[in-house]
Amino acid sequence: MLEFMIGLSIGCGALFVGRRRDNAKLKRLFSRLEDRQPLRYMGYDAQLASAINQRQAQFEILNEELKDLRNVLRNAPLGYLQVDEENRLLWCNQRAQEFLDIDQGDYEQPRLLLAVVRSYELDQLVEHTRKRQALCEAYWTFNSISTDPSNYLERPAYPLQGYGLPMSNGHVAVFLENRQEAVMLSQQRDRWISDVAHELKTPLTSIRLVAETLQSRVKPSLTNWVDRLLEEVIRLSRLVDDVLNMSNLEQRQSVKPRETGEDADLVALVQAAWQSLEPLAKLKQVELRYEGPAKMVAKVNPSLMHRVFFNLMSNAVKYSPSAEAIRVRLSASLPQDVSLPAAPSDTGANVAAPDIAASTATAPTVSMPSRSGILIEVIDSGSGLADKDLPHIFDRFYRADPARSREEQSEGMAAEFTSTEIAELSSSGTGLGLAIVRQIVMSHEGRVEAKNNPETGGGWLQVWLPVNRLVKTEV
């Protein structure tokens, strides 16, 4: 009997120690469940079993949500694909397969994206997204490459818009949009506008000639009506010319999207544009203040860049108050093997005459561009652009607040116009001047921006041209 009691005691002790050890393990496991509090009236094993059941239920719910999201992506109108950190294609939906001509068997096992889709633009979009860890966009024309030369011409070729989205662990998701329909609609719209403009040009010219003939033949009491008629005809003629110019620029860009151009002095182009604007500038007593080098040669189309300077400076002159100055800056961030001639030391700050090639301003300090390239800045002293106008200032037919335009153009304009040319320059815009600027700059592989200058409070228009267009000059 004594031996039985001793054995029972030893067994109970061993059972108690083992149970405490198991409870300690269960407690440690339970402590990992941060969102659950231990319950004293339940054992750790029961609580852990309850937690496991709850986690299992949550896992099933999340799995169902994941299936729903995958189903949404599978049937989405946009293409979707996902690549891993090694640029291997993991999954893509049906729309992406159609866009990129992918067979489902191509990615049953993860394969390099370039091996599945022969598109370096898509691969570059993925790399930029992974590097920047931010949403990136890209636009390109996708040409499917077939290994069978017999049906090469039958493969699809259409514009694609891609949006790269960074994910965890170096993965990247890409959404694809087929822009073919949008491009076709845009082409049809542009063709229709161009055809209408061509049809209007001849009758408007005839009406203008008749109005100019009547100016000197009607009674003095009727002269005002003829002048108003002529001003409206001039405005419509400018609109037609701008529409035709836009159409020609788009056709030129589609045929020669990367036209090299020829060597041209940008400072001389500023001078030529100012000479064209001098009658209106003198009428408003507006002066030009140039800041920059005495000479800056770049590979551009001279006639198109003259139009850029003319439109920017014309816009600045119109919106500047009387007896103020507009500022034109030229600066460049240069490679080591490129130098610009220094500006003369005996120069004035303001230039009222059109000869500005040898005149530069010593103050204020010219802001240097944040990247390599040529920076062109035109600053006026007007009331500035409204925040709602800034994103759309370069859109076609977009015009800022007409009240601002009327108020600023009316200052200093008491004198009557002496010619139709001055009237044409001073008339309200068509809403295409800055759109033409953007189109020309894009054809030179540049970009444009609009903001308000903190010093003058007026409009601040900036044009960037790539550094490879800057021509090396001797010092």
Coordinates of C-alpha atoms in Angstrom, one line a residue:
M1 CA 0.0 0.0 0.0
L2 CA 2.8 2.4 0.8
E3 CA 4.5 1.7 -2.5
F4 CA 1.2 2.4 -4.3
M5 CA 0.8 5.8 -2.6
I6 CA 4.5 6.7 -3.3
G7 CA 4.0 5.8 -7.0
L8 CA 0.7 7.7 -7.2
S9 CA 2.3 10.7 -5.7
I10 CA 5.2 10.6 -8.1
G11 CA 2.8 10.2 -11.0
C12 CA 0.7 13.0 -9.9
G13 CA 3.7 15.2 -9.5
A14 CA 5.0 14.3 -12.9
L15 CA 1.5 15.0 -14.3
F16 CA 1.3 18.3 -12.5
V17 CA 4.8 19.4 -13.8
G18 CA 3.9 18.3 -17.3
R19 CA 0.6 20.1 -17.2
R20 CA 2.3 23.3 -16.0
R21 CA 4.8 23.0 -18.8
D22 CA 2.1 22.6 -21.3
N23 CA 0.1 25.5 -19.9
A24 CA 3.3 27.6 -20.1
K25 CA 3.7 26.7 -23.8
L26 CA 0.0 27.4 -24.4
K27 CA 0.3 30.7 -22.6
R28 CA 3.3 31.7 -24.7
L29 CA 1.4 30.8 -27.9
F30 CA -1.7 32.6 -26.7
S31 CA 0.3 35.7 -25.8
R32 CA 1.2 36.0 -29.6
L33 CA -2.5 36.7 -30.3
E34 CA -2.4 40.4 -29.5
D35 CA -6.1 41.1 -30.0
R36 CA -7.2 38.5 -27.4
Q37 CA -7.3 38.8 -23.6
P38 CA -6.9 35.6 -21.5
L39 CA -10.0 34.4 -19.7
R40 CA -9.5 33.0 -16.2
Y41 CA -12.5 30.7 -16.3
M42 CA -11.1 28.9 -19.5
G43 CA -8.0 26.9 -19.8
Y44 CA -5.3 28.0 -22.2
D45 CA -5.9 25.0 -24.4
A46 CA -9.6 25.8 -24.8
Q47 CA -8.8 29.5 -25.4
L48 CA -6.1 28.6 -28.0
A49 CA -8.5 26.2 -29.7
S50 CA -11.1 29.0 -29.8
A51 CA -8.6 31.5 -31.2
I52 CA -7.5 29.0 -33.9
N53 CA -11.2 28.5 -34.9
Q54 CA -11.6 32.3 -35.1
R55 CA -8.4 32.8 -37.1
Q56 CA -9.6 30.1 -39.5
A57 CA -12.9 31.9 -40.0
Q58 CA -11.1 35.1 -40.6
F59 CA -8.8 33.4 -43.0
E60 CA -11.8 32.0 -45.0
I61 CA -13.4 35.5 -45.1
L62 CA -10.1 37.0 -46.4
N63 CA -9.7 34.2 -48.9
E64 CA -13.2 35.0 -50.2
E65 CA -12.4 38.7 -50.5
L66 CA -9.2 37.8 -52.3
K67 CA -11.2 35.7 -54.7
D68 CA -13.6 38.6 -55.3
L69 CA -10.7 41.0 -55.9
R70 CA -9.1 38.5 -58.3
N71 CA -12.4 38.1 -60.1
V72 CA -12.7 41.9 -60.4
L73 CA -9.2 42.2 -61.8
R74 CA -9.9 39.3 -64.2
N75 CA -13.0 40.9 -65.7
A76 CA -11.8 44.6 -65.4
P77 CA -12.0 46.7 -68.6
L78 CA -8.3 47.6 -68.0
G79 CA -5.4 45.3 -68.4
Y80 CA -3.6 44.2 -65.3
L81 CA -0.4 42.3 -64.7
Q82 CA 1.9 41.7 -61.8
V83 CA 5.6 41.0 -61.8
D84 CA 7.9 40.0 -58.9
E85 CA 11.2 41.5 -57.7
E86 CA 13.0 39.7 -60.5
N87 CA 10.7 41.1 -63.3
R88 CA 9.0 37.7 -63.7
L89 CA 5.4 37.7 -64.8
L90 CA 3.3 36.2 -62.1
W91 CA -0.3 36.8 -63.3
C92 CA -2.3 38.9 -65.8
N93 CA -6.0 39.2 -66.6
Q94 CA -7.7 38.5 -69.8
R95 CA -7.6 42.1 -71.0
A96 CA -3.8 42.3 -70.6
Q97 CA -3.5 39.1 -72.5
E98 CA -5.4 40.7 -75.4
F99 CA -3.5 44.0 -75.2
L100 CA 0.0 42.3 -75.1
D101 CA -0.8 39.2 -77.1
I102 CA 0.0 36.8 -74.2
D103 CA -1.0 33.2 -74.2
Q104 CA -2.1 31.8 -70.8
G105 CA 0.6 29.1 -71.0
D106 CA 3.3 31.8 -71.2
Y107 CA 3.1 32.5 -67.5
E108 CA 1.8 29.2 -65.9
Q109 CA 5.4 29.1 -64.5
P110 CA 6.9 32.5 -63.7
R111 CA 8.9 33.8 -66.7
L112 CA 10.9 37.0 -67.4
L113 CA 8.6 39.7 -68.5
L114 CA 10.7 40.5 -71.6
A115 CA 10.6 36.9 -72.6
V116 CA 6.8 36.9 -72.6
V117 CA 6.2 40.5 -73.9
R118 CA 8.6 42.1 -76.3
S119 CA 8.1 45.6 -75.0
Y120 CA 11.0 47.5 -73.6
E121 CA 8.7 50.5 -72.7
L122 CA 6.7 48.2 -70.4
D123 CA 9.9 46.8 -68.8
Q124 CA 11.2 50.4 -68.3
L125 CA 7.9 51.4 -66.7
V126 CA 8.2 48.5 -64.2
E127 CA 11.8 49.5 -63.4
H128 CA 11.0 53.1 -62.9
T129 CA 8.1 52.2 -60.6
R130 CA 10.2 49.9 -58.5
K131 CA 13.0 52.5 -58.3
R132 CA 10.8 55.5 -57.4
Q133 CA 8.3 53.6 -55.2
A134 CA 5.6 55.9 -56.6
L135 CA 2.9 55.8 -59.2
C136 CA 4.4 56.1 -62.7
E137 CA 2.8 56.6 -66.1
A138 CA 4.0 55.8 -69.6
Y139 CA 2.6 56.1 -73.0
W140 CA 3.8 54.2 -76.0
T141 CA 2.7 52.4 -79.2
F142 CA 2.9 48.6 -78.7
N143 CA 4.0 46.6 -81.7
S144 CA 3.5 42.9 -81.1
I145 CA 6.5 40.8 -82.4
S146 CA 5.7 37.4 -83.7
T147 CA 8.2 34.6 -84.1
D148 CA 6.4 33.6 -87.3
P149 CA 7.4 36.0 -90.1
S150 CA 4.4 34.9 -92.2
N151 CA 1.9 36.8 -90.0
Y152 CA 4.1 39.6 -88.8
L153 CA 2.0 42.3 -90.5
E154 CA -1.2 40.9 -89.0
R155 CA -0.1 41.5 -85.5
P156 CA -1.7 44.4 -83.5
A157 CA -0.1 47.8 -83.1
Y158 CA -1.9 50.4 -81.0
P159 CA -1.2 53.0 -78.3
L160 CA -1.1 51.9 -74.7
Q161 CA -1.2 54.0 -71.5
G162 CA 0.5 52.2 -68.6
Y163 CA 0.3 52.9 -64.8
G164 CA 2.8 51.3 -62.6
L165 CA 2.0 50.8 -58.9
P166 CA 4.7 49.6 -56.4
M167 CA 3.8 46.7 -54.1
S168 CA 5.6 45.0 -51.2
N169 CA 8.6 42.8 -51.6
G170 CA 9.7 44.5 -54.8
H171 CA 6.6 43.4 -56.7
V172 CA 5.0 45.8 -59.2
A173 CA 1.4 46.0 -60.5
V174 CA 0.8 47.5 -63.9
F175 CA -2.6 48.7 -65.3
L176 CA -2.9 49.0 -69.0
E177 CA -5.4 51.1 -71.1
N178 CA -5.9 50.9 -74.8
R179 CA -5.9 54.4 -76.1
Q180 CA -6.7 53.5 -79.7
E181 CA -10.3 54.7 -79.6
A182 CA -9.3 58.0 -77.8
V183 CA -6.7 58.6 -80.5
M184 CA -9.2 58.0 -83.3
L185 CA -11.7 60.3 -81.8
S186 CA -9.0 63.0 -81.3
Q187 CA -7.9 62.6 -84.9
Q188 CA -11.5 62.9 -86.2
R189 CA -12.1 66.0 -84.0
D190 CA -8.9 67.6 -85.3
R191 CA -9.7 66.7 -88.9
W192 CA -13.2 68.2 -88.6
I193 CA -11.9 71.4 -87.0
S194 CA -9.2 71.8 -89.6
D195 CA -11.7 71.3 -92.4
V196 CA -14.0 73.9 -91.0
A197 CA -11.1 76.3 -90.5
H198 CA -10.1 75.9 -94.2
E199 CA -13.6 76.6 -95.3
L200 CA -13.9 79.7 -93.2
K201 CA -10.5 81.2 -94.2
T202 CA -11.6 82.4 -97.7
P203 CA -14.9 84.1 -96.7
L204 CA -13.3 85.8 -93.7
T205 CA -10.6 87.2 -95.9
S206 CA -13.2 88.6 -98.3
I207 CA -15.2 90.2 -95.4
R208 CA -12.0 91.8 -94.0
L209 CA -11.1 93.3 -97.4
V210 CA -14.7 94.7 -97.8
A211 CA -14.6 96.1 -94.2
E212 CA -11.2 97.8 -94.8
T213 CA -12.5 99.3 -98.0
L214 CA -15.6 100.7 -96.3
Q215 CA -13.5 102.3 -93.5
S216 CA -12.6 105.3 -95.7
R217 CA -15.9 105.5 -97.6
V218 CA -18.7 105.5 -95.0
K219 CA -20.0 108.5 -93.1
P220 CA -18.1 109.5 -89.9
S221 CA -21.2 108.5 -87.9
L222 CA -20.9 104.9 -89.2
T223 CA -17.2 104.5 -88.8
N224 CA -17.5 103.0 -85.4
W225 CA -19.7 100.2 -86.7
V226 CA -17.2 99.4 -89.5
D227 CA -14.4 99.4 -86.9
R228 CA -16.3 96.9 -84.7
L229 CA -17.0 94.7 -87.7
L230 CA -13.3 94.7 -88.7
E231 CA -12.2 93.9 -85.1
E232 CA -14.5 90.9 -85.0
V233 CA -13.3 89.7 -88.4
I234 CA -9.7 90.0 -87.2
R235 CA -10.6 88.0 -84.1
L236 CA -12.2 85.2 -86.2
S237 CA -9.3 85.3 -88.7
R238 CA -6.8 84.8 -85.8
L239 CA -8.9 81.9 -84.5
V240 CA -8.8 80.2 -87.9
D241 CA -5.1 80.8 -88.3
D242 CA -4.4 79.4 -84.9
V243 CA -6.5 76.3 -85.6
L244 CA -4.7 75.7 -88.8
N245 CA -1.3 76.2 -87.1
M246 CA -2.3 73.6 -84.4
S247 CA -3.3 71.2 -87.1
N248 CA 0.0 71.7 -89.0
L249 CA 2.1 71.3 -85.8
E250 CA 0.3 68.0 -85.0
Q251 CA 0.9 66.7 -88.5
R252 CA 4.5 67.7 -88.3
Q253 CA 5.0 66.0 -85.0
S254 CA 3.3 62.8 -86.2
V255 CA 5.6 62.7 -89.2
K256 CA 8.8 64.0 -87.5
P257 CA 8.3 63.6 -83.8
R258 CA 12.0 64.1 -83.0
E259 CA 13.1 66.7 -85.5
T260 CA 16.6 67.8 -84.8
G261 CA 16.4 71.4 -86.1
E262 CA 19.2 73.8 -86.9
D263 CA 21.5 76.0 -84.9
A264 CA 19.7 79.2 -83.8
D265 CA 20.5 81.9 -81.3
L266 CA 17.7 82.0 -78.8
V267 CA 18.6 85.6 -77.7
A268 CA 18.2 86.7 -81.3
L269 CA 14.8 85.0 -81.5
V270 CA 13.8 86.9 -78.4
Q271 CA 14.9 90.2 -80.1
A272 CA 12.9 89.4 -83.2
A273 CA 9.8 88.5 -81.2
W274 CA 10.1 91.8 -79.3
Q275 CA 10.3 93.7 -82.5
S276 CA 7.0 92.3 -83.6
L277 CA 5.5 93.2 -80.3
E278 CA 7.0 96.7 -80.0
P279 CA 3.9 98.6 -81.3
L280 CA 1.7 97.1 -78.6
A281 CA 4.4 97.5 -75.9
K282 CA 4.9 101.2 -76.7
L283 CA 1.2 101.7 -76.6
K284 CA 1.0 100.2 -73.1
Q285 CA 4.4 101.7 -72.1
V286 CA 5.6 98.2 -71.3
E287 CA 9.4 97.6 -71.3
L288 CA 11.4 94.4 -71.7
R289 CA 13.9 93.3 -69.0
Y290 CA 16.1 90.6 -70.3
E291 CA 18.2 88.4 -67.9
G292 CA 20.7 85.9 -69.3
P293 CA 23.7 85.3 -71.5
A294 CA 24.5 87.5 -74.5
K295 CA 24.2 84.5 -76.8
M296 CA 22.7 81.0 -76.4
V297 CA 22.7 78.7 -79.5
A298 CA 20.4 75.7 -79.6
K299 CA 19.3 73.2 -82.2
V300 CA 15.7 74.2 -82.8
N301 CA 13.3 75.1 -85.5
P302 CA 13.8 78.9 -85.7
S303 CA 10.4 79.8 -87.0
L304 CA 8.6 77.6 -84.5
M305 CA 10.7 78.9 -81.6
H306 CA 10.0 82.5 -82.7
R307 CA 6.3 81.7 -82.4
V308 CA 7.0 80.4 -78.9
F309 CA 8.7 83.6 -77.8
F310 CA 6.0 85.7 -79.6
N311 CA 3.1 84.0 -78.0
L312 CA 4.6 84.0 -74.5
M313 CA 5.7 87.6 -74.6
S314 CA 2.5 88.7 -76.3
N315 CA 0.6 87.1 -73.5
A316 CA 2.8 88.8 -70.9
V317 CA 2.4 92.2 -72.6
K318 CA -1.4 92.0 -72.7
Y319 CA -1.7 91.0 -69.0
S320 CA 0.9 93.5 -67.7
P321 CA -0.3 96.9 -66.4
S322 CA 0.8 100.1 -68.0
A323 CA 4.3 101.4 -67.4
E324 CA 5.6 98.0 -66.1
A325 CA 8.2 95.6 -67.4
I326 CA 8.0 92.0 -68.5
R327 CA 11.0 89.8 -67.7
V328 CA 12.5 87.2 -70.0
R329 CA 15.1 84.9 -68.6
L330 CA 17.4 82.4 -70.4
S331 CA 19.5 80.0 -68.4
A332 CA 21.0 76.6 -68.8
S333 CA 22.4 73.8 -66.7
L334 CA 25.4 72.9 -68.7
P335 CA 27.6 69.8 -69.2
Q336 CA 31.3 70.3 -68.6
D337 CA 32.2 70.6 -72.3
V338 CA 29.6 73.4 -73.0
S339 CA 30.1 77.1 -72.2
L340 CA 28.1 80.2 -72.8
P341 CA 29.6 83.7 -73.5
A342 CA 29.6 86.0 -70.6
A343 CA 27.3 89.0 -70.5
P344 CA 28.8 92.4 -71.0
S345 CA 29.5 94.3 -67.8
D346 CA 28.2 97.7 -69.0
T347 CA 24.5 96.8 -69.3
G348 CA 21.3 98.3 -68.1
A349 CA 18.5 96.5 -66.2
N350 CA 15.6 97.6 -68.4
V351 CA 15.5 97.5 -72.2
A352 CA 12.8 99.5 -73.9
A353 CA 14.4 99.3 -77.4
P354 CA 14.1 96.1 -79.4
D355 CA 17.9 95.6 -79.5
I356 CA 18.4 93.3 -76.5
A357 CA 21.0 90.9 -77.7
A358 CA 23.8 92.9 -76.0
S359 CA 21.8 93.7 -72.9
T360 CA 21.4 91.7 -69.7
A361 CA 20.2 92.4 -66.2
T362 CA 22.5 92.1 -63.2
A363 CA 19.6 91.8 -60.7
P364 CA 17.7 89.9 -59.5
T365 CA 19.6 86.6 -59.5
V366 CA 18.5 84.2 -62.3
S367 CA 17.2 81.0 -61.0
M368 CA 19.0 77.9 -62.4
P369 CA 17.1 74.9 -63.6
S370 CA 16.8 71.8 -61.4
R371 CA 17.8 69.5 -64.2
S372 CA 20.2 69.7 -67.2
G373 CA 18.7 71.7 -70.0
I374 CA 17.6 75.1 -71.3
L375 CA 15.2 77.1 -69.2
I376 CA 13.1 79.9 -70.8
E377 CA 11.1 82.1 -68.4
V378 CA 8.6 84.9 -69.1
I379 CA 7.3 86.8 -66.2
D380 CA 4.7 89.6 -66.2
S381 CA 3.5 92.0 -63.5
G382 CA -0.2 91.4 -63.8
S383 CA -2.6 90.0 -61.2
G384 CA -1.5 86.4 -61.8
L385 CA -3.3 83.3 -62.6
A386 CA -6.1 81.8 -60.5
D387 CA -5.4 78.4 -58.9
K388 CA -8.3 76.9 -60.9
D389 CA -6.7 78.1 -64.2
L390 CA -3.2 76.8 -63.7
P391 CA -3.8 73.2 -64.6
H392 CA -5.6 74.2 -67.8
I393 CA -3.7 77.2 -69.0
F394 CA -2.1 75.2 -71.9
D395 CA -5.4 73.5 -72.9
R396 CA -7.0 74.3 -76.3
F397 CA -9.5 77.1 -76.3
Y398 CA -9.1 77.6 -72.6
R399 CA -9.1 81.3 -71.5
A400 CA -8.5 82.6 -68.0
D401 CA -11.0 84.9 -66.2
P402 CA -12.2 87.3 -68.9
A403 CA -12.6 90.1 -66.2
R404 CA -8.8 89.9 -65.5
S405 CA -8.1 90.1 -69.2
R406 CA -10.4 93.1 -69.8
E407 CA -9.1 95.0 -66.7
E408 CA -5.4 94.7 -67.5
Q409 CA -5.7 95.2 -71.2
S410 CA -7.7 98.4 -70.7
E411 CA -5.0 100.1 -68.6
G412 CA -2.9 102.5 -70.7
M413 CA -5.0 101.8 -73.8
A414 CA -6.7 105.2 -74.1
A415 CA -5.0 105.9 -77.4
E416 CA -6.9 104.8 -80.5
F417 CA -5.3 102.1 -82.6
T418 CA -3.7 103.4 -85.7
S419 CA -3.6 100.2 -87.7
T420 CA -5.3 96.9 -87.9
E421 CA -2.0 95.1 -87.0
I422 CA -2.0 96.8 -83.6
A423 CA -5.7 96.0 -83.1
E424 CA -5.0 92.4 -84.0
L425 CA -2.2 92.2 -81.4
S426 CA -4.2 93.8 -78.7
S427 CA -7.4 91.9 -79.2
S428 CA -8.5 89.2 -76.9
G429 CA -6.9 85.9 -77.4
T430 CA -8.4 82.8 -79.1
G431 CA -7.4 80.4 -76.3
L432 CA -4.9 78.7 -78.6
G433 CA -1.7 80.7 -78.1
L434 CA -0.4 78.8 -75.2
A435 CA -1.7 75.5 -76.6
I436 CA 0.5 76.2 -79.7
V437 CA 3.4 76.9 -77.4
R438 CA 3.0 73.5 -75.7
Q439 CA 2.7 71.8 -79.0
I440 CA 5.9 73.4 -80.3
V441 CA 7.8 72.6 -77.1
M442 CA 6.6 69.0 -77.2
S443 CA 7.9 68.7 -80.8
H444 CA 11.3 69.8 -79.4
E445 CA 11.1 67.1 -76.6
G446 CA 10.6 69.8 -74.0
R447 CA 7.9 70.7 -71.5
V448 CA 6.1 73.8 -70.2
E449 CA 4.8 74.9 -66.8
A450 CA 2.7 77.8 -65.5
K451 CA 2.7 79.4 -62.1
N452 CA 2.6 82.7 -60.3
N453 CA 5.8 84.6 -59.6
P454 CA 6.3 85.3 -55.9
E455 CA 8.1 88.6 -56.6
T456 CA 5.8 90.3 -59.1
G457 CA 2.6 88.3 -58.4
G458 CA 2.1 88.0 -62.2
G459 CA 2.1 85.0 -64.5
W460 CA 5.4 82.9 -64.6
L461 CA 5.6 80.7 -67.7
Q462 CA 8.5 78.3 -68.0
V463 CA 9.8 76.3 -71.0
W464 CA 12.3 73.5 -70.6
L465 CA 14.3 72.2 -73.6
P466 CA 16.6 69.1 -73.3
V467 CA 20.3 69.7 -72.8
N468 CA 21.2 67.8 -76.0
R469 CA 19.8 70.8 -77.9
L470 CA 22.3 73.2 -76.5
V471 CA 25.2 73.9 -78.9
K472 CA 28.7 74.3 -77.7
T473 CA 30.1 77.8 -78.3
E474 CA 33.5 79.4 -77.9
V475 CA 34.0 81.7 -75.0

